[in-house]
Structure formats: structure tokens, C-alpha cells
mmCIF file of C-alpha atoms in Angstrom:
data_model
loop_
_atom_site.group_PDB
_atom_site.id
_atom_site.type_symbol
_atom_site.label_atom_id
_atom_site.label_comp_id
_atom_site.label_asym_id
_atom_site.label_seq_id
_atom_site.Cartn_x
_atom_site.Cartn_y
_atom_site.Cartn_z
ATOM 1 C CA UNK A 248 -12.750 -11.853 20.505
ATOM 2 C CA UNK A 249 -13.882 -14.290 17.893
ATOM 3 C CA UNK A 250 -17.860 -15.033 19.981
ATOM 4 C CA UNK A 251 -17.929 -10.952 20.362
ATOM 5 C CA UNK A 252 -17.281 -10.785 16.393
ATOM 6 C CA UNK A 253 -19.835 -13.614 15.860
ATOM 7 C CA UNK A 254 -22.910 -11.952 18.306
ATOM 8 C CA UNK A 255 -22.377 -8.340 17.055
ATOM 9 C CA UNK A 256 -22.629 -10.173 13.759
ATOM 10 C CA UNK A 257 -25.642 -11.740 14.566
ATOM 11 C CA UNK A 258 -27.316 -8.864 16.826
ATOM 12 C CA UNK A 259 -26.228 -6.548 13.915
ATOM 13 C CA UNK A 260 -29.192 -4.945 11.441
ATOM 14 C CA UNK A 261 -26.747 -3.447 9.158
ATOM 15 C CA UNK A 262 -22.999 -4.633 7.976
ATOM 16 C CA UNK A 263 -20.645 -4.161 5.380
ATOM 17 C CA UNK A 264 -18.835 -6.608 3.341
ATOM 18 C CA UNK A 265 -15.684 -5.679 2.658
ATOM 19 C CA UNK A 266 -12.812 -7.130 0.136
ATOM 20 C CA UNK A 267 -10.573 -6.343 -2.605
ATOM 21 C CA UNK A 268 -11.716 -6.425 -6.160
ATOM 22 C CA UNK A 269 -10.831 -6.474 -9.722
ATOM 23 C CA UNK A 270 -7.289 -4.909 -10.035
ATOM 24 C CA UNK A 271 -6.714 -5.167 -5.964
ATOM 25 C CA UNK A 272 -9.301 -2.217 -5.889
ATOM 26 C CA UNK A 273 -10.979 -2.098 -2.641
ATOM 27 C CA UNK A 274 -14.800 -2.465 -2.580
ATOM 28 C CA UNK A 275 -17.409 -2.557 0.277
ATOM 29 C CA UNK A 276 -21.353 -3.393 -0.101
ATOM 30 C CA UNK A 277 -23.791 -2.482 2.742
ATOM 31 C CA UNK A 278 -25.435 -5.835 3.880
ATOM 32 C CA UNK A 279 -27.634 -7.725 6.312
ATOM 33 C CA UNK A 280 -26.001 -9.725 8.471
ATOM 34 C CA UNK A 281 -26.968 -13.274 8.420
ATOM 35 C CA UNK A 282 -25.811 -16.303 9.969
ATOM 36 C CA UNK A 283 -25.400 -19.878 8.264
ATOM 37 C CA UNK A 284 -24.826 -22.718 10.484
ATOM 38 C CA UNK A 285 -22.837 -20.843 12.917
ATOM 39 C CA UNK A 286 -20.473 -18.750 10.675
ATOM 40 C CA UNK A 287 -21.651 -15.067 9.892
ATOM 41 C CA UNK A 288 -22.667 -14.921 6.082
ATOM 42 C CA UNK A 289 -25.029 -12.745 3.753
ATOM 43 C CA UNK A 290 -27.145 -13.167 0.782
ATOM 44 C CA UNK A 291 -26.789 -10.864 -1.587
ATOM 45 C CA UNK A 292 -29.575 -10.162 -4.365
ATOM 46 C CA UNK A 293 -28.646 -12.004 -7.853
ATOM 47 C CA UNK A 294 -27.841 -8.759 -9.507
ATOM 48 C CA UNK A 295 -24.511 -8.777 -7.691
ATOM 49 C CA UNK A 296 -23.978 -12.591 -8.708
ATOM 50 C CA UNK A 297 -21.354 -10.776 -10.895
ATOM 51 C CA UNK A 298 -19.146 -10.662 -7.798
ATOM 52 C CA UNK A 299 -18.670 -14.248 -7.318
ATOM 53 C CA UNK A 300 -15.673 -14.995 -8.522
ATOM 54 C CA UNK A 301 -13.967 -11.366 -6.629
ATOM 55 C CA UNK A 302 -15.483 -12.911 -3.507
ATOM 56 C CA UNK A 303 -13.959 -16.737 -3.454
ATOM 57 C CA UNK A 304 -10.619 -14.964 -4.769
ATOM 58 C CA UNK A 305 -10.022 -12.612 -2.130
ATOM 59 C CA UNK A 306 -10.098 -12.288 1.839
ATOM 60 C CA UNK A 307 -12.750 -11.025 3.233
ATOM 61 C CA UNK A 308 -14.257 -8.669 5.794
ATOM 62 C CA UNK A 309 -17.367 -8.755 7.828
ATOM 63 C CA UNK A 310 -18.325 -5.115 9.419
ATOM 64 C CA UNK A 311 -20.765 -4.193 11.817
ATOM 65 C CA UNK A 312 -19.462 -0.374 12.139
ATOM 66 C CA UNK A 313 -23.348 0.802 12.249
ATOM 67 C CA UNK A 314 -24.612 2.724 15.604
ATOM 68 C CA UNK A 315 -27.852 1.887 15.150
ATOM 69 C CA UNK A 316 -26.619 -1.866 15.273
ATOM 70 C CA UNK A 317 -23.991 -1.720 17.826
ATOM 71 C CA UNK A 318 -24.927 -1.142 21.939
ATOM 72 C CA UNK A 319 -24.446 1.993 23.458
ATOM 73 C CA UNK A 320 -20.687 2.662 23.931
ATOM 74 C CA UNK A 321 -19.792 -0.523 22.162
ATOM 75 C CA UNK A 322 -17.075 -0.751 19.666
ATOM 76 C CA UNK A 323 -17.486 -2.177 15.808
ATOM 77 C CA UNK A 324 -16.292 -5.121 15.278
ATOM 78 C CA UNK A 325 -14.887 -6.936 11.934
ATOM 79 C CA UNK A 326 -14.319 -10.547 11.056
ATOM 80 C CA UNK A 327 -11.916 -11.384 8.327
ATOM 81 C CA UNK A 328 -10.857 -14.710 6.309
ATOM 82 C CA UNK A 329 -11.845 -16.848 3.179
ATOM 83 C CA UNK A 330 -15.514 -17.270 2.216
ATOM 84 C CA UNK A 331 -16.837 -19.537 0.578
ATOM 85 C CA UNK A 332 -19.689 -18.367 -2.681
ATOM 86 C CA UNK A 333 -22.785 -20.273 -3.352
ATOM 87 C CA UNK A 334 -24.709 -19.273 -6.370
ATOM 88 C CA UNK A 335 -28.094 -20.167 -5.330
ATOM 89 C CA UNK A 336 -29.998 -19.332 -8.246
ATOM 90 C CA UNK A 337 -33.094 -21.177 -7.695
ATOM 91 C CA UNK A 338 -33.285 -19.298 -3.947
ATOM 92 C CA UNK A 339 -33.339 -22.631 -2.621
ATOM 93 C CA UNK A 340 -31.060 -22.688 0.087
ATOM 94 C CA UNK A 341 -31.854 -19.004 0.866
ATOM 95 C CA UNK A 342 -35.249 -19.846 1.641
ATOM 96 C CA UNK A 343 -34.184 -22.786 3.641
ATOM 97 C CA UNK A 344 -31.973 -21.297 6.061
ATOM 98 C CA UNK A 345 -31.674 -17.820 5.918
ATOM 99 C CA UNK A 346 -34.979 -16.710 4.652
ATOM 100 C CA UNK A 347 -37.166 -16.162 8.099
ATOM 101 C CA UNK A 348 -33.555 -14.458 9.930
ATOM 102 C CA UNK A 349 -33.896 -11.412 6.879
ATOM 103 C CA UNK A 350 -38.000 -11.455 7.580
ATOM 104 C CA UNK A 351 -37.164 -10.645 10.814
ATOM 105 C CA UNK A 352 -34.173 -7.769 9.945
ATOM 106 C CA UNK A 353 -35.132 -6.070 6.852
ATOM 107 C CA UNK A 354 -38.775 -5.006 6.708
ATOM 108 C CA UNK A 355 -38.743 -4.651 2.556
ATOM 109 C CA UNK A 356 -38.329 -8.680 2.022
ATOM 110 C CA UNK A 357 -41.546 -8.853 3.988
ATOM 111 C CA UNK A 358 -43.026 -7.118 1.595
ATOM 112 C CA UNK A 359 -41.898 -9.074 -1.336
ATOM 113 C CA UNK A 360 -41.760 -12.428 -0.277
ATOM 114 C CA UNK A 361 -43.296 -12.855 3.129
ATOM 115 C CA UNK A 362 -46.238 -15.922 2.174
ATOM 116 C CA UNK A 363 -45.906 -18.013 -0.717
ATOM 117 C CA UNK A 364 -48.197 -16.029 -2.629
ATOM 118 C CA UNK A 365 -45.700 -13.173 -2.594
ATOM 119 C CA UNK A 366 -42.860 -15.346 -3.271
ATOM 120 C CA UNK A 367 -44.407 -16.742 -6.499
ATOM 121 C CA UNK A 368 -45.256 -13.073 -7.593
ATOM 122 C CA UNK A 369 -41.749 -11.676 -6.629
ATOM 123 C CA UNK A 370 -39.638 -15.194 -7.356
ATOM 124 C CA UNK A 371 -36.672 -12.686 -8.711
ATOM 125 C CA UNK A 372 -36.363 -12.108 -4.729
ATOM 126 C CA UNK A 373 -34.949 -15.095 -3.863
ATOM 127 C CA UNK A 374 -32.126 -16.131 -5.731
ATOM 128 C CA UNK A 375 -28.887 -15.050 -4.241
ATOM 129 C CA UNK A 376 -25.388 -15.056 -4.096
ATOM 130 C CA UNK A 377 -24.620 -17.015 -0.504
ATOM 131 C CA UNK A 378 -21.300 -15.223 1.019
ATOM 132 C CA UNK A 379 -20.350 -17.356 4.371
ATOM 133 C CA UNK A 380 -17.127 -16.711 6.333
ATOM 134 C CA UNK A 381 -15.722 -20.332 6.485
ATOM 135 C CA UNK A 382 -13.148 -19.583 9.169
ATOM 136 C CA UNK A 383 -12.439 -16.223 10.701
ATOM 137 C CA UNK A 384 -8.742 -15.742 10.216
ATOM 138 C CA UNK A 385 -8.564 -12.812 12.752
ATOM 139 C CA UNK A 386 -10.490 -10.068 14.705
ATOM 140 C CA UNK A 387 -10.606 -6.364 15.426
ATOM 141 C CA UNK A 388 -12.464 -3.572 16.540
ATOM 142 C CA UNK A 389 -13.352 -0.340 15.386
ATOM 143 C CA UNK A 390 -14.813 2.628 16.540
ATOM 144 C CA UNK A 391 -18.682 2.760 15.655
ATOM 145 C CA UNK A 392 -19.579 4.863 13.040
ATOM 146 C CA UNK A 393 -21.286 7.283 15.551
ATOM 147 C CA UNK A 394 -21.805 10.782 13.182
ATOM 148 C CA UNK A 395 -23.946 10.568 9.954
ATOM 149 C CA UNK A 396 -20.214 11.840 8.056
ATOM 150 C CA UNK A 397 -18.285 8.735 9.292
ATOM 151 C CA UNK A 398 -17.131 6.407 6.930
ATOM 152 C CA UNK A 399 -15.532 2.668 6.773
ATOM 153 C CA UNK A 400 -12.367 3.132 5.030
ATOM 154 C CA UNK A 401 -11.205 0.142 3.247
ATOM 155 C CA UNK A 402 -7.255 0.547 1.797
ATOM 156 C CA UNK A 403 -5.694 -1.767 -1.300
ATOM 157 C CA UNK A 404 -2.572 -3.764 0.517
ATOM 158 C CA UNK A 405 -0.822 -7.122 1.541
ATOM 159 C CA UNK A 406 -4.286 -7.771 3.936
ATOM 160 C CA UNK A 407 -7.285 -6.014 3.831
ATOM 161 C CA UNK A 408 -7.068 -2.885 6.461
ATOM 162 C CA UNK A 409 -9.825 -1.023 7.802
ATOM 163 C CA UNK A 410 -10.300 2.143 9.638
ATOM 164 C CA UNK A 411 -13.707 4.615 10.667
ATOM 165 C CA UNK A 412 -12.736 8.286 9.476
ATOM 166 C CA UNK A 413 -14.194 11.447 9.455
ATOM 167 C CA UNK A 414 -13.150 14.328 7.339
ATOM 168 C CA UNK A 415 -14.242 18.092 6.953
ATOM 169 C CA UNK A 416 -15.367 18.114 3.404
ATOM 170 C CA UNK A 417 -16.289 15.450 1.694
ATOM 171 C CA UNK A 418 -17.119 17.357 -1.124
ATOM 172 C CA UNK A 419 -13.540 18.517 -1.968
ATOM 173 C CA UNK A 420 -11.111 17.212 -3.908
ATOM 174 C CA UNK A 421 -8.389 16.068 -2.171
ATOM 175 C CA UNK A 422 -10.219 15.156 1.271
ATOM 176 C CA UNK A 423 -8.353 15.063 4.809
ATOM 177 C CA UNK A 424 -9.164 12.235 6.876
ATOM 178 C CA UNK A 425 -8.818 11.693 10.633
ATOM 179 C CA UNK A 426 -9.434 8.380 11.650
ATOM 180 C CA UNK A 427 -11.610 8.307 14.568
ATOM 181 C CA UNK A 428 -9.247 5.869 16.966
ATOM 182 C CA UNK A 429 -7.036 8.443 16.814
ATOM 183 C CA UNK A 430 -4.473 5.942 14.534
ATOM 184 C CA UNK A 431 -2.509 7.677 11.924
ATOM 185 C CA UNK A 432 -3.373 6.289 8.380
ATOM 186 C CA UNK A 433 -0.251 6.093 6.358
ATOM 187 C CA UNK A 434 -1.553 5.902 3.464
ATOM 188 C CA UNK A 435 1.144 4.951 0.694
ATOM 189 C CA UNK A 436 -0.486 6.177 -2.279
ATOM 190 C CA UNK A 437 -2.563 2.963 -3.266
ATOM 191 C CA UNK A 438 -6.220 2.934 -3.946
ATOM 192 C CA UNK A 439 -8.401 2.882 -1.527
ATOM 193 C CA UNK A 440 -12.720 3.791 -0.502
ATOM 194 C CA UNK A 441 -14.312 5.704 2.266
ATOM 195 C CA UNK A 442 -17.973 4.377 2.837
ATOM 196 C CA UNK A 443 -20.733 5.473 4.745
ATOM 197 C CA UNK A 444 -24.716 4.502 4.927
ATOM 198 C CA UNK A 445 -27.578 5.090 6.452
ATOM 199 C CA UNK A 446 -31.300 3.958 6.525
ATOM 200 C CA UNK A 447 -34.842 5.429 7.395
ATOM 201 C CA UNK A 448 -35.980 3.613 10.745
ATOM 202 C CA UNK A 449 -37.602 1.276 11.781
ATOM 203 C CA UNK A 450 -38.266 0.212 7.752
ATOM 204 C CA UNK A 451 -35.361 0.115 6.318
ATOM 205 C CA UNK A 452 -37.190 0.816 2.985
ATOM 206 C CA UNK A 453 -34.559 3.816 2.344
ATOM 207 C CA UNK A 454 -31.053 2.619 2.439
ATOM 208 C CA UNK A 455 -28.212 5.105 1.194
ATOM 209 C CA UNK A 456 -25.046 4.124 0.691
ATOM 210 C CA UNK A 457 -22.304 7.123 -0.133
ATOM 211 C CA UNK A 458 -18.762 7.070 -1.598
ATOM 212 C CA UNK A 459 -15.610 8.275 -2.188
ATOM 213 C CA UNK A 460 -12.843 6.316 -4.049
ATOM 214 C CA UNK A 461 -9.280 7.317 -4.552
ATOM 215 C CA UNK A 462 -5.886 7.282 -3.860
ATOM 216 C CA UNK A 463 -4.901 7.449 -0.006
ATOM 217 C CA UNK A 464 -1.564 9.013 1.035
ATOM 218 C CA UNK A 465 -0.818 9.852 4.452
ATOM 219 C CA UNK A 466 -4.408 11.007 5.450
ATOM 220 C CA UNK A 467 -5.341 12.744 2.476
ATOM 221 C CA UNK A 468 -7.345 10.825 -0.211
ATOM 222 C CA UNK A 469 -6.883 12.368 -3.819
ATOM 223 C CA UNK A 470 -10.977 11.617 -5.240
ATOM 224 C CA UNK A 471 -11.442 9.868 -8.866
ATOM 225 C CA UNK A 472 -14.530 8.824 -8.356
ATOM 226 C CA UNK A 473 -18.030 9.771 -5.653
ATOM 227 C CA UNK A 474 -20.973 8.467 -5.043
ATOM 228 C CA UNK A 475 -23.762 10.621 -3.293
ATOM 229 C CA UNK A 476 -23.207 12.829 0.392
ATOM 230 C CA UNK A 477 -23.809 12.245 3.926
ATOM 231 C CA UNK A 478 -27.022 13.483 4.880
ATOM 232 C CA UNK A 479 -28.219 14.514 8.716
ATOM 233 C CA UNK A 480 -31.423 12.542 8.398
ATOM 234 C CA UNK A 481 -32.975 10.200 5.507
ATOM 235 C CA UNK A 482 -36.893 10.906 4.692
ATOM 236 C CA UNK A 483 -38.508 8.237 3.480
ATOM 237 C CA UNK A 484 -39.210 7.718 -0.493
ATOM 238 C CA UNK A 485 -42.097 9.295 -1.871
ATOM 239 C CA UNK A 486 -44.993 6.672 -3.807
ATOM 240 C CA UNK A 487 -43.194 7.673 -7.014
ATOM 241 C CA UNK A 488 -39.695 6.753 -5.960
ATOM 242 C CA UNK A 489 -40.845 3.909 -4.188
ATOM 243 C CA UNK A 490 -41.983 2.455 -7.761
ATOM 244 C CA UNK A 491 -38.671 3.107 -9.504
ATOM 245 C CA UNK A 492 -36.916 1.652 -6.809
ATOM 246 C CA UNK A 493 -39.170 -1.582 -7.326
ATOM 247 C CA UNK A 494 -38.643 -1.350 -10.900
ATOM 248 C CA UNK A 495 -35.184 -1.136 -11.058
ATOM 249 C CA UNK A 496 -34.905 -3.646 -8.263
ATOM 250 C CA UNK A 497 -36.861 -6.180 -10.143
ATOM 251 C CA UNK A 498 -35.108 -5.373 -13.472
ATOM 252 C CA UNK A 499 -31.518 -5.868 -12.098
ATOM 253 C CA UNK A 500 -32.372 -9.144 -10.352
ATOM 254 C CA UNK A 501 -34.460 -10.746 -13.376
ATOM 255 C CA UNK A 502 -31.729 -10.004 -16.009
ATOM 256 C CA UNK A 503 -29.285 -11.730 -13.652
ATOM 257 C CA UNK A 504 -30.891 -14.818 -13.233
ATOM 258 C CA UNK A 505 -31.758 -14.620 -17.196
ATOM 259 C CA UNK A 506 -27.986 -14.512 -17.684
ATOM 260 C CA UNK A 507 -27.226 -17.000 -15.072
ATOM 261 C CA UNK A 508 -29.573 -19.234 -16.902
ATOM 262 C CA UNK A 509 -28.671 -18.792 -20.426
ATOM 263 C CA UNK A 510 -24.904 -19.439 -19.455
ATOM 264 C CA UNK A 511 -26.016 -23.143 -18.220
ATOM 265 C CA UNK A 512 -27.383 -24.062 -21.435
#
């Protein structure tokens, strides 16, 4: 179970980190999956270097839940333990080890830091946050995210719990949930997120998370907060939002290693 975690970790395009944050609220962040020395990790862009210290204090979950990622007919799987956090501000040990493995998944980097020249224009780029799964802890599968309205549902508890569900209406307030194994949720009232994403293919340029967080009991999920829809099919950004997406991009990750660096003075 562990080597099947590990290669649909590795063979995986898209994954989701999963853990539980500030206040034992549940989070998950759609990632590339990377591997460091044998033990799945990601690198996250500086501007979520404010999630260090969530990270190294909580367990942790590695998803590949993705169809696109996952063989035909194969199952999800998810890895879960204790990471260890490297705040590689200098983008270092990024470009080191992990650098040409993201060239060769996600399409933008190439864009932004694919010869030296473009690494010295877009140097915001490659600072990250290093998230490696020291030791894998335990194992499970889940059902692949297989409709563009399923969603990784990550539950507050004792150990982080996750489940693929599917529900009617996302767009209601208090949202019925089915989980797709079948598996009756339980849900005691604490706080919990469904998560879905997608991505325009083969570029990857468009990536879409979407969100619901609440409170989960029995299989109904009362909403306090959402974040976009499901949608059948992305279509890629126009020139216009393909600027403001650079913009903000760069923004974000310049004012976190600005922050980063004032704080070591």
C-alpha cells in the first residue's frame, strides 16, 4: 500500500494537501506532486509561506483524488503523517532538486523560469515553502474524483479523515452529501471543507479550485463560507486575465519574500 501511495504520488499531475489549520479548521490546497529524495513532497509558492508553522504542527495528507492523474479504473490514493517545512527563501534547494520534476508537470513554470534568463527576470518564482512527508504514518484509498461536482472532503477530528462526495446542489445552503464509496459520513457537527478543482489541458495555465466550508452533521454540511462552482469544462483565460493572473501572482509572491526578509533583519 505504502509503494502504490508513493507512484500515484509521483505519476500524479495534480494533488491536494490536506491538514488541519488554525483553530483545528480543516484546510486543503491543490498542488503538484513532487518527490524529494524518495518521500512525496511539494513546493508551494512563497505567498503561502504563511502556512509554515500550520504545516510542521499538524498531520498531514497527501491526495491524488484527480482523474486526469489517476489510471483508468484506479482508485485515489492518500498518504498521511508528519512533514517536515523548509522555508527556502532564496529558491535554492527548489531549484536543486525539484525544479526540472515541476518543468516537466506544470507547463506555467516553464514559462517563468525555464533558462536562467527567465529565472533572473521572474526570481519571485522560486522561493518556496518545501512540504516533504517524512514518514507516511498510514495509507488509504479513495474513490477518484471522476465527475467535475466531486469534491475531497476533509472533516476537523482526533486524525485527519477524508472522503470523495458528491451532492445535488452545491449552491444551497445546507448541502446533502453522498460520499461516493458508498460510506456513511457521520458527521458530528464539527467543521469541516468539501473541495474540488479542475484545470484546462494539456497547460495547466487555468487551475480552479472551488469550496465549500461548514459544519458537517450526518451528511448534511450547514455552509458559512464558498468559494466559486463546479464547472462542466474550464476555457482557457483570455490575454487580459492572463495578465492579472501574472500580476497578482507576482505581487503575492514578492511581498512574501519582502516580509520574509525584513523579519531576518
Amino acid at each position: 500500500m505504502l509503494t502504490n501511495f508513493l507512484d500515484a504520488w509521483r505519476g500524479a499531475v495534480a494533488g491536494e494537501l490536506c491538514w488541519l489549520g488554525r483553530e483545528e479548521a480543516p484546510d486543503v490546497l491543490p498542488v503538484v506532486p513532487l518527490e524529494w529524495d524518495g518521500a512525496a513532497c511539494v513546493a508551494l509558492p512563497y505567498r503561502h509561506v504563511d502556512l509554515a508553522d500550520e504545516l510542521r504542527a499538524s498531520e498531514v495528507g497527501f491526495a491524488v483524488t484527480d482523474r486526469h492523474s489517476l489510471p483508468a479504473g484506479e482508485p485515489g490514493r492518500v498518504g498521511i503523517g508528519r512533514v517536515s517545512v523548509v522555508e527556502d527563501i532564496e529558491g535554492d534547494v527548489f531549484a536543486d532538486k525539484l525544479l526540472p520534476q515541476e518543468l516537466a508537470k506544470y507547463p506555467p513554470s516553464r514559462a517563468l523560469v525555464d533558462t536562467l534568463m527567465l529565472r533572473r527576470e521572474n526570481w519571485w518564482w522560486l522561493p518556496r515553502l518545501l512540504v516533504r512527508l517524512e514518514r507516511v504514518e498510514r495509507t488509504s484509498e479513495l474513490p477518484a474524483r471522476a465527475e467535475p461536482g466531486d469534491a475531497l472532503l476533509l472533516r476537523d477530528g482526533v486524525e485527519l479523515r477524508l472522503d470523495v462526495v458528491r451532492a445535488e446542489d452545491w449552491g444551497a445552503e445546507e448541502i446533502a452529501l453522498r460520499s461516493v464509496s458508498g460510506a456513511l459520513l457521520y458527521g458530528d457537527g464539527a467543521s469541516a471543507i468539501a473541495i474540488g478543482h479542475d484545470y484546462t489541458r494539456p497547460d495547466l495555465e487555468r487551475w480552479e479550485p472551488w469550496a465549500r466550508r461548514g459544519a458537517l452533521r450526518g451528511d448534511r454540511l450547514t455552509v458559512s463560507e464558498r468559494i466559486g462552482a463546479p464547472v462542466e469544462k474550464l476555457e482557457p483565460y483570455g490575454l487580459l486575465q492572463r495578465l492579472r493572473r501574472h500580476r497578482d501572482l507576482e505581487r503575492t509572491c514578492v511581498e512574501a519574500v519582502r516580509r520574509a526578509e525584513r523579519s531576518r533583519r
